[in-house]
Short mmCIF file of C-alpha atoms in Angstrom, two decimals:
data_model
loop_
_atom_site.label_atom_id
_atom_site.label_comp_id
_atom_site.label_asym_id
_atom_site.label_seq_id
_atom_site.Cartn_x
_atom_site.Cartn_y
_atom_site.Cartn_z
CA UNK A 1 217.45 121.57 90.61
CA UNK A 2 220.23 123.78 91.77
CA UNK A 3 217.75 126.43 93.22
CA UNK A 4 215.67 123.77 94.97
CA UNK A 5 219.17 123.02 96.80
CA UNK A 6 219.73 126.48 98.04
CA UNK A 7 216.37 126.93 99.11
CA UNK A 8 216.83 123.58 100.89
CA UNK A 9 219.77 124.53 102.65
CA UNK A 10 218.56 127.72 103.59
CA UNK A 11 215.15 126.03 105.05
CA UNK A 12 217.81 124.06 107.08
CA UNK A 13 220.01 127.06 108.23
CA UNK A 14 216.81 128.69 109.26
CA UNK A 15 215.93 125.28 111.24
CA UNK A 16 219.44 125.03 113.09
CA UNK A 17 220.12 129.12 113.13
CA UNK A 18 216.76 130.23 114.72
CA UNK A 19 216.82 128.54 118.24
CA UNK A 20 220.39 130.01 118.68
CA UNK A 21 219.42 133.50 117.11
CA UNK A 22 215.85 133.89 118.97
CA UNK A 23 217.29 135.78 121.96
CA UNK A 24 219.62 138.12 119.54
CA UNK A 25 217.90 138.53 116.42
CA UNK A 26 219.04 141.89 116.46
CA UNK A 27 217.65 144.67 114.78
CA UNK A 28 217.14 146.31 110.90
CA UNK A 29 216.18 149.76 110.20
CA UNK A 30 215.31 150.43 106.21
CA UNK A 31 214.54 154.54 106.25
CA UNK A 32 213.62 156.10 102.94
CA UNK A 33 212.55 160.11 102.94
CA UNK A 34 208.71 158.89 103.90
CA UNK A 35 208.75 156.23 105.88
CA UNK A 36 211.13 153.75 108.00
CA UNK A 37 210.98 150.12 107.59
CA UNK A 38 212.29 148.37 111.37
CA UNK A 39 212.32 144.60 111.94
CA UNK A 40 214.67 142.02 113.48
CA UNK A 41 217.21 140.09 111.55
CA UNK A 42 215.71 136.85 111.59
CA UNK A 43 212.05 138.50 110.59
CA UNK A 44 214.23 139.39 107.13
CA UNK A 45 215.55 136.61 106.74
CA UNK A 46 212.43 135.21 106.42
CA UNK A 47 210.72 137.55 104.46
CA UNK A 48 213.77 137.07 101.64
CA UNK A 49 212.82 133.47 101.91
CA UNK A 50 209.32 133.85 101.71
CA UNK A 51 210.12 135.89 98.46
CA UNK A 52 212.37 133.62 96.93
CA UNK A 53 209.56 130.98 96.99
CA UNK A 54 207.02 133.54 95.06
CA UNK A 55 209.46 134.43 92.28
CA UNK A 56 210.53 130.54 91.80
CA UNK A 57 206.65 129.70 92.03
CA UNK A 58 205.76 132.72 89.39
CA UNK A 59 209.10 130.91 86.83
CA UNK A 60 207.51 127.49 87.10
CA UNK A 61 204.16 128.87 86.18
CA UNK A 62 205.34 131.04 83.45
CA UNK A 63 207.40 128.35 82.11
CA UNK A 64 204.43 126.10 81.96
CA UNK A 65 202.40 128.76 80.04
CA UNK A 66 205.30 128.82 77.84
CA UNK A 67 205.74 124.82 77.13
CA UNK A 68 202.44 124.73 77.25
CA UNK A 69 201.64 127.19 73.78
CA UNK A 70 204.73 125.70 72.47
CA UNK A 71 202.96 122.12 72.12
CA UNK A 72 199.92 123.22 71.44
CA UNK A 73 202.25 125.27 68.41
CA UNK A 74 203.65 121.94 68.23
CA UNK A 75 200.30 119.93 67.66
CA UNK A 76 198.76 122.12 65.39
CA UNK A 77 202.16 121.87 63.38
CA UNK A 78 202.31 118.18 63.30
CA UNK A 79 198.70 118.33 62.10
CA UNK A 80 199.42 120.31 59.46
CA UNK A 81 202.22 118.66 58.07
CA UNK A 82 200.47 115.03 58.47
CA UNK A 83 197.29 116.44 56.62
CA UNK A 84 200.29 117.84 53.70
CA UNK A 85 201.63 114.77 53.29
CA UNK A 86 198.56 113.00 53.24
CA UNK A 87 197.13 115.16 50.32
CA UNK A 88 200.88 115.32 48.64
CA UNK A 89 200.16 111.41 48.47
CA UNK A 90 196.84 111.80 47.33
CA UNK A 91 198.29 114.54 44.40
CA UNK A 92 200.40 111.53 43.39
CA UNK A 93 197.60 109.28 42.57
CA UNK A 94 196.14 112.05 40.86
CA UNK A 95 199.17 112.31 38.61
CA UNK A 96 198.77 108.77 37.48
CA UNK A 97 195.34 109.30 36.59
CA UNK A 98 195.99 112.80 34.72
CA UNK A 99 194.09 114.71 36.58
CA UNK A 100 196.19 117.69 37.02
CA UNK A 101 193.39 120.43 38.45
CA UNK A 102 192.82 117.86 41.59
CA UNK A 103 196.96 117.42 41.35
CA UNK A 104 197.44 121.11 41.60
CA UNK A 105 194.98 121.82 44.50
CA UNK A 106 196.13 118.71 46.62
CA UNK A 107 200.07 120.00 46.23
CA UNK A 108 200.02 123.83 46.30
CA UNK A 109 197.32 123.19 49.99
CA UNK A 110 199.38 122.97 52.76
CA UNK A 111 202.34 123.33 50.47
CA UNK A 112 204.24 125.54 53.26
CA UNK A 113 204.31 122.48 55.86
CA UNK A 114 205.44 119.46 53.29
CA UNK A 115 208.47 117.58 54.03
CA UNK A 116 209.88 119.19 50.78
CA UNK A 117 207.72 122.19 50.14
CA UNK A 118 209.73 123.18 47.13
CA UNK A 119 209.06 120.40 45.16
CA UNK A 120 205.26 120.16 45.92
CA UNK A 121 205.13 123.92 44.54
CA UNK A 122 207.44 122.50 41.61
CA UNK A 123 205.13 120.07 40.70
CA UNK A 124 201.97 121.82 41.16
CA UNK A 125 203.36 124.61 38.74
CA UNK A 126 203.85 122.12 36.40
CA UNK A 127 200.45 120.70 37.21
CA UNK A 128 198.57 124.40 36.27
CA UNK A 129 200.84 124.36 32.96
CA UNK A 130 199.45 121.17 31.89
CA UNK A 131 196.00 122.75 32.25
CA UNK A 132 197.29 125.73 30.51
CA UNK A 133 196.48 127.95 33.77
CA UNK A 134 200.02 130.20 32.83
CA UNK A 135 199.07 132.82 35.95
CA UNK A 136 199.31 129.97 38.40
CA UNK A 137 202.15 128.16 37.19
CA UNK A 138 204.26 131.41 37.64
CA UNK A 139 202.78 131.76 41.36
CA UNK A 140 204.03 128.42 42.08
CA UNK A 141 207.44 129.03 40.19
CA UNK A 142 207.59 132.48 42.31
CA UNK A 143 206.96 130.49 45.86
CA UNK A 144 208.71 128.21 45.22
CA UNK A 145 212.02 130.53 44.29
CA UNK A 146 211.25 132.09 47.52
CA UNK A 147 211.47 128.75 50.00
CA UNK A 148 214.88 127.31 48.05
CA UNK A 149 216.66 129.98 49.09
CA UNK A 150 220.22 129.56 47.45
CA UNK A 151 219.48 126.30 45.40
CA UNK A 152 217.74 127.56 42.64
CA UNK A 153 218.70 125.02 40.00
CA UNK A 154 215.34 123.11 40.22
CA UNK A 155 213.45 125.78 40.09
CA UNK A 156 215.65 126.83 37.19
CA UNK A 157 215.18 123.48 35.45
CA UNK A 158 211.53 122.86 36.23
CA UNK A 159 210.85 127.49 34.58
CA UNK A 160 212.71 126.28 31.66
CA UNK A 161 210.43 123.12 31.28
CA UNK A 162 207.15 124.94 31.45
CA UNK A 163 208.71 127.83 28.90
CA UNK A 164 209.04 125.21 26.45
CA UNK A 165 205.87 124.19 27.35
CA UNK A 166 204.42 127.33 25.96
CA UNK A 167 207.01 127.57 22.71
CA UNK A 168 208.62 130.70 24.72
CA UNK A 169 212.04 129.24 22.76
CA UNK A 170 214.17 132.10 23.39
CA UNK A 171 213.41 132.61 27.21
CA UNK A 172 213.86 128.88 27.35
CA UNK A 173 217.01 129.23 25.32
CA UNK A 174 218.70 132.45 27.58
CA UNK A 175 217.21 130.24 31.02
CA UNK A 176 219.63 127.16 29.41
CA UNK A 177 222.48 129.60 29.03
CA UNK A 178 222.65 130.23 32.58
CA UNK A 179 221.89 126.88 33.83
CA UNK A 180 224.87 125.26 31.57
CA UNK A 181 226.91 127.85 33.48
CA UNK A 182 226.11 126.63 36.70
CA UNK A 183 225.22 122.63 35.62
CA UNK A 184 227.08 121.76 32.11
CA UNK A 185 226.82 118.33 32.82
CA UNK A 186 222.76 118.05 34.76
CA UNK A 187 221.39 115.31 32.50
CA UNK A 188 217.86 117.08 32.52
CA UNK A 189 219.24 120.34 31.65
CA UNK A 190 221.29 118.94 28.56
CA UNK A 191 217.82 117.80 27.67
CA UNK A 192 216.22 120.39 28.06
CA UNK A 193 219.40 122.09 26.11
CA UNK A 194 218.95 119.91 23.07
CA UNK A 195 215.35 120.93 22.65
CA UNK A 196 215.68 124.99 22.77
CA UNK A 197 218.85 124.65 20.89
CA UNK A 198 216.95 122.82 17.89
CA UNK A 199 213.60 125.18 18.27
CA UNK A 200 215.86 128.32 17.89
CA UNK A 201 218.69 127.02 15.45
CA UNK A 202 221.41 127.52 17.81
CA UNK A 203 223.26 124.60 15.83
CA UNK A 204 227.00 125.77 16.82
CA UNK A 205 225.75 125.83 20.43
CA UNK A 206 224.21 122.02 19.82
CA UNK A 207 227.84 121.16 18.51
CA UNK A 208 229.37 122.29 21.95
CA UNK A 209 227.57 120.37 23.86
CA UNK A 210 226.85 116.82 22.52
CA UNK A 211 230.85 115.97 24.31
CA UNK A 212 229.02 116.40 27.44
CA UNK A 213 226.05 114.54 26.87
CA UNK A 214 228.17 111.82 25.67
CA UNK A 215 229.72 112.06 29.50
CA UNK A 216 226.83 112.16 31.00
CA UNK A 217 225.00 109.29 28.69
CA UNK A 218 222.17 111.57 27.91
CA UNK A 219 220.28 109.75 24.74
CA UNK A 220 221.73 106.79 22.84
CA UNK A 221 224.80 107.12 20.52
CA UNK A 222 222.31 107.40 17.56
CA UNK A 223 220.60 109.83 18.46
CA UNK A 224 223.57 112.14 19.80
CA UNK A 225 224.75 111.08 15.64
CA UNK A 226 221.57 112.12 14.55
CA UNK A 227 221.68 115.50 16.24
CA UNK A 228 225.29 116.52 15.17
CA UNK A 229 224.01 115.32 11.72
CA UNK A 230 220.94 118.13 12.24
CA UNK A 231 223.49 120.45 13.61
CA UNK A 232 225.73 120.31 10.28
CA UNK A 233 222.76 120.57 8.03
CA UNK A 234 221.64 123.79 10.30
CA UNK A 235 224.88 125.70 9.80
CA UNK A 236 225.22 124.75 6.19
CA UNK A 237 221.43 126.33 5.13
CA UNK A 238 222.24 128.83 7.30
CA UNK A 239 225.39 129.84 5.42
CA UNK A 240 223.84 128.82 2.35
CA UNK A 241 220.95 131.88 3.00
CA UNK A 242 223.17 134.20 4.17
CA UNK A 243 225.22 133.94 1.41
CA UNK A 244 224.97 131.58 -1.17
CA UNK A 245 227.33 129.12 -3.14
CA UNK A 246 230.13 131.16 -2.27
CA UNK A 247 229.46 131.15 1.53
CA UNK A 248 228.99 127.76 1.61
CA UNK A 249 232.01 126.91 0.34
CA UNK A 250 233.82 129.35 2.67
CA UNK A 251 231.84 127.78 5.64
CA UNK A 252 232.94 123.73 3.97
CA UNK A 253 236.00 124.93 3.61
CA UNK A 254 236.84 126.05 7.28
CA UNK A 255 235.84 122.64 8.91
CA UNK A 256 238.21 120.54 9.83
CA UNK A 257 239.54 117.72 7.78
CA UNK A 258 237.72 115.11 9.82
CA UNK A 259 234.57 117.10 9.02
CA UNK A 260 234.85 117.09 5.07
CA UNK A 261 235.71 113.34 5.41
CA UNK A 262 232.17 112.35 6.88
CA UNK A 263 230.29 110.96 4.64
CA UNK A 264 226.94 111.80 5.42
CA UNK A 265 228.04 115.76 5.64
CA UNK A 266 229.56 115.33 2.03
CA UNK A 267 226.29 113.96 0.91
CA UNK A 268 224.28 117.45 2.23
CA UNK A 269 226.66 119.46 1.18
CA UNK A 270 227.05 117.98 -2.73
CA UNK A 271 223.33 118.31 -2.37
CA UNK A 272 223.10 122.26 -0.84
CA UNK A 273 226.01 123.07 -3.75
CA UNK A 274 223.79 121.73 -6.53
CA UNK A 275 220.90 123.14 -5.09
CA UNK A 276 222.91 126.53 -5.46
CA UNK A 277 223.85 125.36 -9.35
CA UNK A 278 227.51 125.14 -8.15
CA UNK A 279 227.76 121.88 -10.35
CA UNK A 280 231.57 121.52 -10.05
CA UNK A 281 232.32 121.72 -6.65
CA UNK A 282 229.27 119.22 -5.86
CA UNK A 283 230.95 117.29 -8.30
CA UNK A 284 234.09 117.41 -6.99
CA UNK A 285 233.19 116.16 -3.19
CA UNK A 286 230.95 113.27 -4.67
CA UNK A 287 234.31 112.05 -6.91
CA UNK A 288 236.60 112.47 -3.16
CA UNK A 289 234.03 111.02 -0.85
CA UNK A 290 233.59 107.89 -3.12
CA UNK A 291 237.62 107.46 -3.54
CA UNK A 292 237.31 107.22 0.21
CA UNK A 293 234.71 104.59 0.40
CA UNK A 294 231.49 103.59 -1.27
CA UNK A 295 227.91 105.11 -0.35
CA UNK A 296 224.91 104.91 -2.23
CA UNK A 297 223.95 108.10 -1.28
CA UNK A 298 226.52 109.45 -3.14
CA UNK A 299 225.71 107.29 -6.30
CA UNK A 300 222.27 108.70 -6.11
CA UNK A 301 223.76 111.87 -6.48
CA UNK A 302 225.34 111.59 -9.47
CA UNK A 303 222.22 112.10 -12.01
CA UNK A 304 221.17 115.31 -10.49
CA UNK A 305 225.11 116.36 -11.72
CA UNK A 306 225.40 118.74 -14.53
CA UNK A 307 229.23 119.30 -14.57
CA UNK A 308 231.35 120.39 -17.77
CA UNK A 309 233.47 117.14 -17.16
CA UNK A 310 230.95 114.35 -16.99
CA UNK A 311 233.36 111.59 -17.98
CA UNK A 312 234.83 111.53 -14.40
CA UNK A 313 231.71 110.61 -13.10
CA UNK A 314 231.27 107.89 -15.84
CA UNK A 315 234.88 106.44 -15.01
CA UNK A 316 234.43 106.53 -11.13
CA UNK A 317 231.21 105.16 -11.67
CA UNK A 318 232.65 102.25 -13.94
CA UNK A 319 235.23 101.77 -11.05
CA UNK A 320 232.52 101.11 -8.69
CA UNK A 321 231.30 98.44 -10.40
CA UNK A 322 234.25 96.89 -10.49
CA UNK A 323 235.14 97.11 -7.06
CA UNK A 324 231.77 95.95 -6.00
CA UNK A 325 230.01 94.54 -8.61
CA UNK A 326 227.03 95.13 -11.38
CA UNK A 327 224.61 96.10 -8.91
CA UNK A 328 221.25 97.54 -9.97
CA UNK A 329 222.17 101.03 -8.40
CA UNK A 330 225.01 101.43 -10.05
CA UNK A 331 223.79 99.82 -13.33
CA UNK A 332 220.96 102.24 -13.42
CA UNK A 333 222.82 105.41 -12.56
CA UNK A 334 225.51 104.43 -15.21
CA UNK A 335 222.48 104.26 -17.28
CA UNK A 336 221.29 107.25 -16.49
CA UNK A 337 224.58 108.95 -17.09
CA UNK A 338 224.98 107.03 -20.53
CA UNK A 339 221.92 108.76 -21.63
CA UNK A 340 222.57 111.99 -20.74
CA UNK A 341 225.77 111.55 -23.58
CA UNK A 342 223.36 110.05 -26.25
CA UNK A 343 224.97 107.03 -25.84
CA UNK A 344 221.43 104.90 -25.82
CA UNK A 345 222.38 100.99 -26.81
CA UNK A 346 224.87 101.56 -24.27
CA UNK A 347 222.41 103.02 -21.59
CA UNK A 348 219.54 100.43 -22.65
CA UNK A 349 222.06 97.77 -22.03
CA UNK A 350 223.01 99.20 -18.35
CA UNK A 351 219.13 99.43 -17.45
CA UNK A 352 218.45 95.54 -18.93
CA UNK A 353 221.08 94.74 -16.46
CA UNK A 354 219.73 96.47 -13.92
CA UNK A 355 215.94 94.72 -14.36
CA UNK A 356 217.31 91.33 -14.67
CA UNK A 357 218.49 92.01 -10.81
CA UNK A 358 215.42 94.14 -9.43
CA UNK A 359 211.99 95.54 -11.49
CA UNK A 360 211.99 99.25 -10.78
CA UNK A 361 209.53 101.60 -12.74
CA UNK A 362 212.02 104.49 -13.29
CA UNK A 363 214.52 102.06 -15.29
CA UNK A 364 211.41 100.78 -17.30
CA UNK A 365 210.74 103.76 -18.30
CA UNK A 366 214.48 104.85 -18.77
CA UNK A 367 214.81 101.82 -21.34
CA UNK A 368 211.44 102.68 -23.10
CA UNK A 369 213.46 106.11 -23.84
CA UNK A 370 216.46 104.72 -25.03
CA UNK A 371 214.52 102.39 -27.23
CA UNK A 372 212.80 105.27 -28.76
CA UNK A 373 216.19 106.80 -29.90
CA UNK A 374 216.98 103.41 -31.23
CA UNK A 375 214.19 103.19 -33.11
CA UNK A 376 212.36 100.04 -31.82
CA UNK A 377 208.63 101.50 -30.39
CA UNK A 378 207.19 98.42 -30.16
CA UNK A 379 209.74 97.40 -27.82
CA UNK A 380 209.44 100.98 -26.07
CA UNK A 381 206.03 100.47 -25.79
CA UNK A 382 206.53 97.01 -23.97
CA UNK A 383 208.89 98.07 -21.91
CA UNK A 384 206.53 100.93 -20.94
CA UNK A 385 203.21 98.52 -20.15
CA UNK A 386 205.82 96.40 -17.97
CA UNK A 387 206.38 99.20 -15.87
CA UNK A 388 202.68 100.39 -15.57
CA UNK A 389 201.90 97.51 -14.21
CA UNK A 390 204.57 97.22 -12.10
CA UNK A 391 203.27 100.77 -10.49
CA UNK A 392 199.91 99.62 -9.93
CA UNK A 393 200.72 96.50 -8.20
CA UNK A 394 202.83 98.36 -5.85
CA UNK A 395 200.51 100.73 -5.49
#
């Protein structure tokens, strides 16, 4: 607009200025070494004109060209990316259905000129994993590192995904590692934590972080129990194969208090000690976690005990039933334990008392044995056809 003006104003001065100059338009002399260049003033003034019109004409027509390939860039652009997220749409449908080949075609074409090109390449990696095409998952995974530029962490998160994918546990497990560093509390990585921490038995790093999956509500309460439950029972075999009775003791023993207290961890680790014929000590955390409170998985332990002081577990047992009554599981297992002292109208008496509550097979046949020390087979015998038939109509 500005250079319109000028030329404007110069048309005008050229209007007013050339009556009053056309009897003295003097005179201009240009000499080079060749040749001399001689005309008036007014003659140069127009010919400076005359080229200031040529170079503004040649700008508009160059910038023309110029807009010009720019929309016609611009078109074929906007074509492109509406025929992306056409297909990008279509790839969805195609998800629903399952059918990842079309899914990974429609997202990885035109991938380059999606709205979010990333995640189409994302999602069609995932897409050639599901197919179990490995070589172009990795192409995808490798595009689509290059166009996120500094935020990897999706890319991260979606390579650990298709590693587990393929059982590549430890690469999963080192990719986790680095994303915790960067993420600790990503929902989907924690996820994704919790799996290549159980596949490689990286139980003390499963400990560390079920605080922050409680903070990020990743999973139910039960199943965050159920994992710290797996975790325990992970590091226990684990000291239990490295080095027996005696390092699983050491390991029980350097838990915190709050840790020996739980009653579910008592119950795998009475179990692990007599698994390792460390009688005693099983015995001893079976006597302290019922003085704490009552659990029948404890009572159920208490057979399998082979202790040199077996009376404790009689009297504890005997205190049980007082506290909470005759009940069949305890009847039974003081049963059990009266047998193992020869003490057999006593244990037939326990296991009546249990069958009166609850027919079981295992005390039938328990009292059938303790009738054959007392000397009454017919009895045995009756007792024994009771719990055969009881058998086969469960069965």
């Amino acid at each position: 607009m500005l250079k319109v003006l000028i030329l404007f104003l110069l048309l005008m001065a050229g209007v007013v200025l050339g009556p009053l100059l056309a009897g003295h338009q003097g005179y201009v002399l240009i000499q080079t070494d060749s040749w001399n260049i001689e005309t008036s003033v007014t003659g140069l003034v127009i010919i400076l004109i005359l080229a200031l019109i040529a170079i503004l004409i040649i700008e508009w027509v160059v910038r023309r060209l110029l807009r010009t390939g720019a929309r016609t860039r611009g078109w074929f652009r906007g074509r492109k990316g509406k025929r992306a997220r056409k297909q990008t749409n279509a790839a969805l449908i195609k998800l629903a259905e399952g059918d990842y080949r079309q899914v990974e075609k429609l997202l990885s074409r035109n991938a380059d000129h999606a709205e979010q090109p990333v995640v189409n390449y994302l999602l069609a990696a995932e897409a050639a994993q599901q197919r179990g095409d490995e070589i172009r998952a990795n192409q995808h995974l490798e595009r689509a590192a290059e166009l996120a530029g500094s935020d990897q962490l999706p890319v991260e998160i979606t390579r650990v995904r298709i590693q587990l994918a393929r059982n590549e546990d430890h690469a999963a497990r080192n990719g986790i590692d680095r994303l915790l560093e960067v993420a600790p509390r990503h929902p989907e990585v924690l996820r994704l934590a919790e799996q290549a921490y159980v596949r490689t038995g990286a139980w003390n790093a499963l400990l560390d972080i079920l605080p922050s999956m409680e903070k990020a509500q990743v999973a139910d309460e039960a199943h965050r129990l159920a994992l710290k439950q797996d975790a325990w029972l992970g590091l226990m075999n684990q000291a239990m194969a490295e080095q027996g009775s005696e390092g699983l003791k050491s390991w029980w023993q350097a838990q915190s208090r709050k840790t020996r207290h739980e009653p579910a961890l008592q119950v795998a680790m009475a179990d692990h000690l007599i698994v390792c014929n460390d009688h005693d000590t099983a015995q001893e955390i079976v006597l302290d976690g019922l003085k704490r409170g009552y659990d029948e998985r404890l009572i159920l332990l208490m057979p399998r005990l082979k202790a040199g002081n077996p009376e404790q577990l009689e009297k504890a047992l005997r205190q049980q039933i007082k506290q909470h009554g005759a009940t069949p599981l305890l009847q039974s297992t003081l049963g059990q334990l009266l047998m193992k002292h020869g003490e057999w109208a006593q244990a037939s008496e326990a296991f009546r008392e249990a069958l009166k509550q609850r027919p079981d097979a295992f005390d039938y046949a328990w009292l059938a044995d303790t009738l054959d020390r007392q000397q009454k087979p017919e009895e045995a015998a009756e007792m024994r056809r009771d719990g055969l038939l009881l058998t086969l109509k469960n069965n």
